[in-house]
PDB file of C-alpha atoms in Angstrom:
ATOM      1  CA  UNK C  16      -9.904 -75.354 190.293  1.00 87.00           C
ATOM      2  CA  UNK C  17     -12.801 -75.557 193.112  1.00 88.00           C
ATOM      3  CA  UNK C  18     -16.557 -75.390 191.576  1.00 88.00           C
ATOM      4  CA  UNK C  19     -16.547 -72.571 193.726  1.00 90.00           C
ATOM      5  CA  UNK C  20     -13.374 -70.873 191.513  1.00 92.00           C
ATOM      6  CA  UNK C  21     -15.325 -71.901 188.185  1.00 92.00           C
ATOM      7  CA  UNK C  22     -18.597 -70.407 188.956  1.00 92.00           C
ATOM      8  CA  UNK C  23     -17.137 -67.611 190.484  1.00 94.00           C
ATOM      9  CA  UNK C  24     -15.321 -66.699 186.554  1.00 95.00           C
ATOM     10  CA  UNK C  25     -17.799 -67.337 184.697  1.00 93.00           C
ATOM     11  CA  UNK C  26     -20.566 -65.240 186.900  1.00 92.00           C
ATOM     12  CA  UNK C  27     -18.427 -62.802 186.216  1.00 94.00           C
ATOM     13  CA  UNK C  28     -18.441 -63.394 182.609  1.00 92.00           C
ATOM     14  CA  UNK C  29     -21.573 -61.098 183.340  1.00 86.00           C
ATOM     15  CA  UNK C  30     -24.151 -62.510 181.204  1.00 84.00           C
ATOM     16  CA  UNK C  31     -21.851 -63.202 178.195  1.00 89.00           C
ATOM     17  CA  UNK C  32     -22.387 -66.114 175.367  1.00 90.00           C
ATOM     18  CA  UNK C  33     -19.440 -67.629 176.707  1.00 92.00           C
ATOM     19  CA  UNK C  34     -20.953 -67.926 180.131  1.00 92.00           C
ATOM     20  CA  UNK C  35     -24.121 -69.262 178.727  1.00 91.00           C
ATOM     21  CA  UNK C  36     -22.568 -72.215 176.761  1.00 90.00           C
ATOM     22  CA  UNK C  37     -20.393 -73.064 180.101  1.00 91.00           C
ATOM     23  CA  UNK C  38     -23.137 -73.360 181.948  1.00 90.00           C
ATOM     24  CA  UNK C  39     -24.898 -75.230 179.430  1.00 87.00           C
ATOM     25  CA  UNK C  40     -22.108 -77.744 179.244  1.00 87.00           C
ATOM     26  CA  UNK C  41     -21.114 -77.625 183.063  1.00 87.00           C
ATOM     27  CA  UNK C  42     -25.041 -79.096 183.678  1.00 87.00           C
ATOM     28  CA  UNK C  43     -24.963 -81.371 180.882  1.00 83.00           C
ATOM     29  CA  UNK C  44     -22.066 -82.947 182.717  1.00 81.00           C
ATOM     30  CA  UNK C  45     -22.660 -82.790 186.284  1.00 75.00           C
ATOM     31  CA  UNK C  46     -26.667 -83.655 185.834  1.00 66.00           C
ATOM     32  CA  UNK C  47     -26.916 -85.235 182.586  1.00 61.00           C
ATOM     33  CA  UNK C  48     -29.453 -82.467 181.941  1.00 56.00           C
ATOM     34  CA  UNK C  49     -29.535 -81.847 178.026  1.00 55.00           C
ATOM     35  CA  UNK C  50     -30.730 -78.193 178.190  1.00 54.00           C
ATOM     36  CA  UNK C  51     -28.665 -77.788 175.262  1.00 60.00           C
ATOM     37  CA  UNK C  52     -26.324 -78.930 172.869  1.00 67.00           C
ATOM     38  CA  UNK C  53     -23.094 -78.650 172.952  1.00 73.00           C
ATOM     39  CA  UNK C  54     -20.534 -79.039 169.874  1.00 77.00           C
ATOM     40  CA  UNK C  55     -16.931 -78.636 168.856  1.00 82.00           C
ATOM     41  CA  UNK C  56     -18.304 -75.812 167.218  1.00 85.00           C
ATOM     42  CA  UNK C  57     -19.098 -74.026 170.604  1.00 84.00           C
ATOM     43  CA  UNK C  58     -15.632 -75.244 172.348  1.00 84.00           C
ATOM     44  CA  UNK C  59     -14.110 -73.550 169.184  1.00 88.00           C
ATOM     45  CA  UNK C  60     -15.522 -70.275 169.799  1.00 90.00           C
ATOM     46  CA  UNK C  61     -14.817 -69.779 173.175  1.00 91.00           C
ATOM     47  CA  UNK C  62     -12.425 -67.103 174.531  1.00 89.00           C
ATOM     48  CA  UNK C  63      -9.111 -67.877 175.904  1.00 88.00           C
ATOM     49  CA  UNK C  64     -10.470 -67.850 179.492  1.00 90.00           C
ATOM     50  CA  UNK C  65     -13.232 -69.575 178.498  1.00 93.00           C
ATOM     51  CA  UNK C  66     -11.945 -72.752 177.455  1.00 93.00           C
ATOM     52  CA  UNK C  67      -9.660 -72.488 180.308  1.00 93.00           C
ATOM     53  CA  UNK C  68     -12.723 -73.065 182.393  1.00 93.00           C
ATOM     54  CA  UNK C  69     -14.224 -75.570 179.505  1.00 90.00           C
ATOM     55  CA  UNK C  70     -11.574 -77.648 180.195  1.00 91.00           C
ATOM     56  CA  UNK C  71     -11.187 -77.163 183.675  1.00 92.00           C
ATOM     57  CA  UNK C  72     -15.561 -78.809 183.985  1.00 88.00           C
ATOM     58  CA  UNK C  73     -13.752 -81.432 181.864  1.00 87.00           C
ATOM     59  CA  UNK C  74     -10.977 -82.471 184.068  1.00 90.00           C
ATOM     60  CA  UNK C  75     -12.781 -82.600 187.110  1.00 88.00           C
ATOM     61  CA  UNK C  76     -15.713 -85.094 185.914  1.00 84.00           C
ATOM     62  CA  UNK C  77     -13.050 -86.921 184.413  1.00 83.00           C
ATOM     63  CA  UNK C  78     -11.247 -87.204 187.524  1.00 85.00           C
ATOM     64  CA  UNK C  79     -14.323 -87.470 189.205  1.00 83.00           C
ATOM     65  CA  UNK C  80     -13.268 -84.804 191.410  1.00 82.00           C
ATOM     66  CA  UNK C  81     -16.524 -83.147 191.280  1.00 81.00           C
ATOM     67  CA  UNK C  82     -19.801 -85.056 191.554  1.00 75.00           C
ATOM     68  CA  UNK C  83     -23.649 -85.017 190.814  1.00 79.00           C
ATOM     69  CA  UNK C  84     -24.471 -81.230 190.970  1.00 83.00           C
ATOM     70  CA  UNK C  85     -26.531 -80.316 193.580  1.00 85.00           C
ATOM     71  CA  UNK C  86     -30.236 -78.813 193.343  1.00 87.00           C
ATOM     72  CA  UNK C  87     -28.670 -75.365 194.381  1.00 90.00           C
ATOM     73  CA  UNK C  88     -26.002 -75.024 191.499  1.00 88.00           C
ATOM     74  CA  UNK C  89     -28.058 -76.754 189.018  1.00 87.00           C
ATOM     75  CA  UNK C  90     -30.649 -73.404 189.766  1.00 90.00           C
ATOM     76  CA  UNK C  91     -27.788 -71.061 189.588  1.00 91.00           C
ATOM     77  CA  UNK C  92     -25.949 -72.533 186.058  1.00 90.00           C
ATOM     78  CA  UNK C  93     -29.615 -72.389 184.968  1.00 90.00           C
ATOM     79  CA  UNK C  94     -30.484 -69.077 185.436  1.00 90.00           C
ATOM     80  CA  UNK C  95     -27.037 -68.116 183.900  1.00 90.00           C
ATOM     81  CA  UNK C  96     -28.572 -70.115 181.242  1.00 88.00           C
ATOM     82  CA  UNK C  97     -31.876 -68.615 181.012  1.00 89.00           C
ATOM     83  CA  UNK C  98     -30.338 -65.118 181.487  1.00 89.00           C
ATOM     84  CA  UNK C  99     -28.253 -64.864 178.276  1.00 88.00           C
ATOM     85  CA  UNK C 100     -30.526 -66.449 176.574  1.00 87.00           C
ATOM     86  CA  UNK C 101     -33.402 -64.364 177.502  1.00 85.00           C
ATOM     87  CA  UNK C 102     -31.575 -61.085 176.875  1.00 87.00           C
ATOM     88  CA  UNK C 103     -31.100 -62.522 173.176  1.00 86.00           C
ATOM     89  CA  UNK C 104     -34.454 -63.002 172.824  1.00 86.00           C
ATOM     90  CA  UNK C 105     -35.116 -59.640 173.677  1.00 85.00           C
ATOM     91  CA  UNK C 106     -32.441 -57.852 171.662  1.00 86.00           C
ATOM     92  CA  UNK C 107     -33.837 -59.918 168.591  1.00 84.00           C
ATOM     93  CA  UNK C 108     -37.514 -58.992 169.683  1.00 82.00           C
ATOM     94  CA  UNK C 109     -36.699 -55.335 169.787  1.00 82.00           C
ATOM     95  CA  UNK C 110     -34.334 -55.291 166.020  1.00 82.00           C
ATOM     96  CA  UNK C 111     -37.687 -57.022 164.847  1.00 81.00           C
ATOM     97  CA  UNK C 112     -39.748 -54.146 165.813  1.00 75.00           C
ATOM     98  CA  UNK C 113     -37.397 -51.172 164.824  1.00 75.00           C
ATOM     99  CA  UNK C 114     -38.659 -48.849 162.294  1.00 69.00           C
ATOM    100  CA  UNK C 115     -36.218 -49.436 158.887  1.00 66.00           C
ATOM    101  CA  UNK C 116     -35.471 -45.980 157.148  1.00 67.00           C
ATOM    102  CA  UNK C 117     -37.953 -44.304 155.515  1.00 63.00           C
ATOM    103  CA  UNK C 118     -40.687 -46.521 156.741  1.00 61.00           C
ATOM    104  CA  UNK C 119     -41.764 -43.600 159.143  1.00 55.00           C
TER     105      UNK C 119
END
């Protein structure tokens, strides 16, 4: 699979967890950029496709078929990234600031 093929899938994850913790791992190993941890725990809750594409990262830096990532796709896996991660924060900002019952 192309980097092309692999960031094509999981854009179209469309903002999903899934897509987020790709990312995450794709530019800890193409930049050595820790943005964020990445553990067995993680690869175990990945979809079916997902770890498809988990291993599929893998394989190529293993082969060494892909190489350093360049300034351009390090922006784009890190604003998939910063996307899911920023519509978290919101969704947990906004069940913060509901009204509970009765509190009217």
């Amino acid at each position: 699979m192309t980097e092309s093929e692999i960031l094509a899938r999981i854009n179209a994850m469309d903002g999903s967890r899934d897509g987020a913790m790709l990312a995450g791992f794709w530019l800890l190993m193409g930049s050595r950029y820790d943005v964020r941890l990445f553990t067995l725990g993680d690869l175990r809750q990945l979809s079916g496709e997902s770890r498809t594409l988990f291993h599929a990262i893998s394989a190529a830096y293993r082969s060494q078929r892909f190489s350093m990532l360049t300034p351009a796709m390090t922006t784009m896996l890190m604003n998939i990234l910063v996307s899911y991660e920023h519509e978290q924060a919101v969704k947990s900002d906004r069940q913060r600031h509901q009204p509970r019952l009765g509190e009217c």
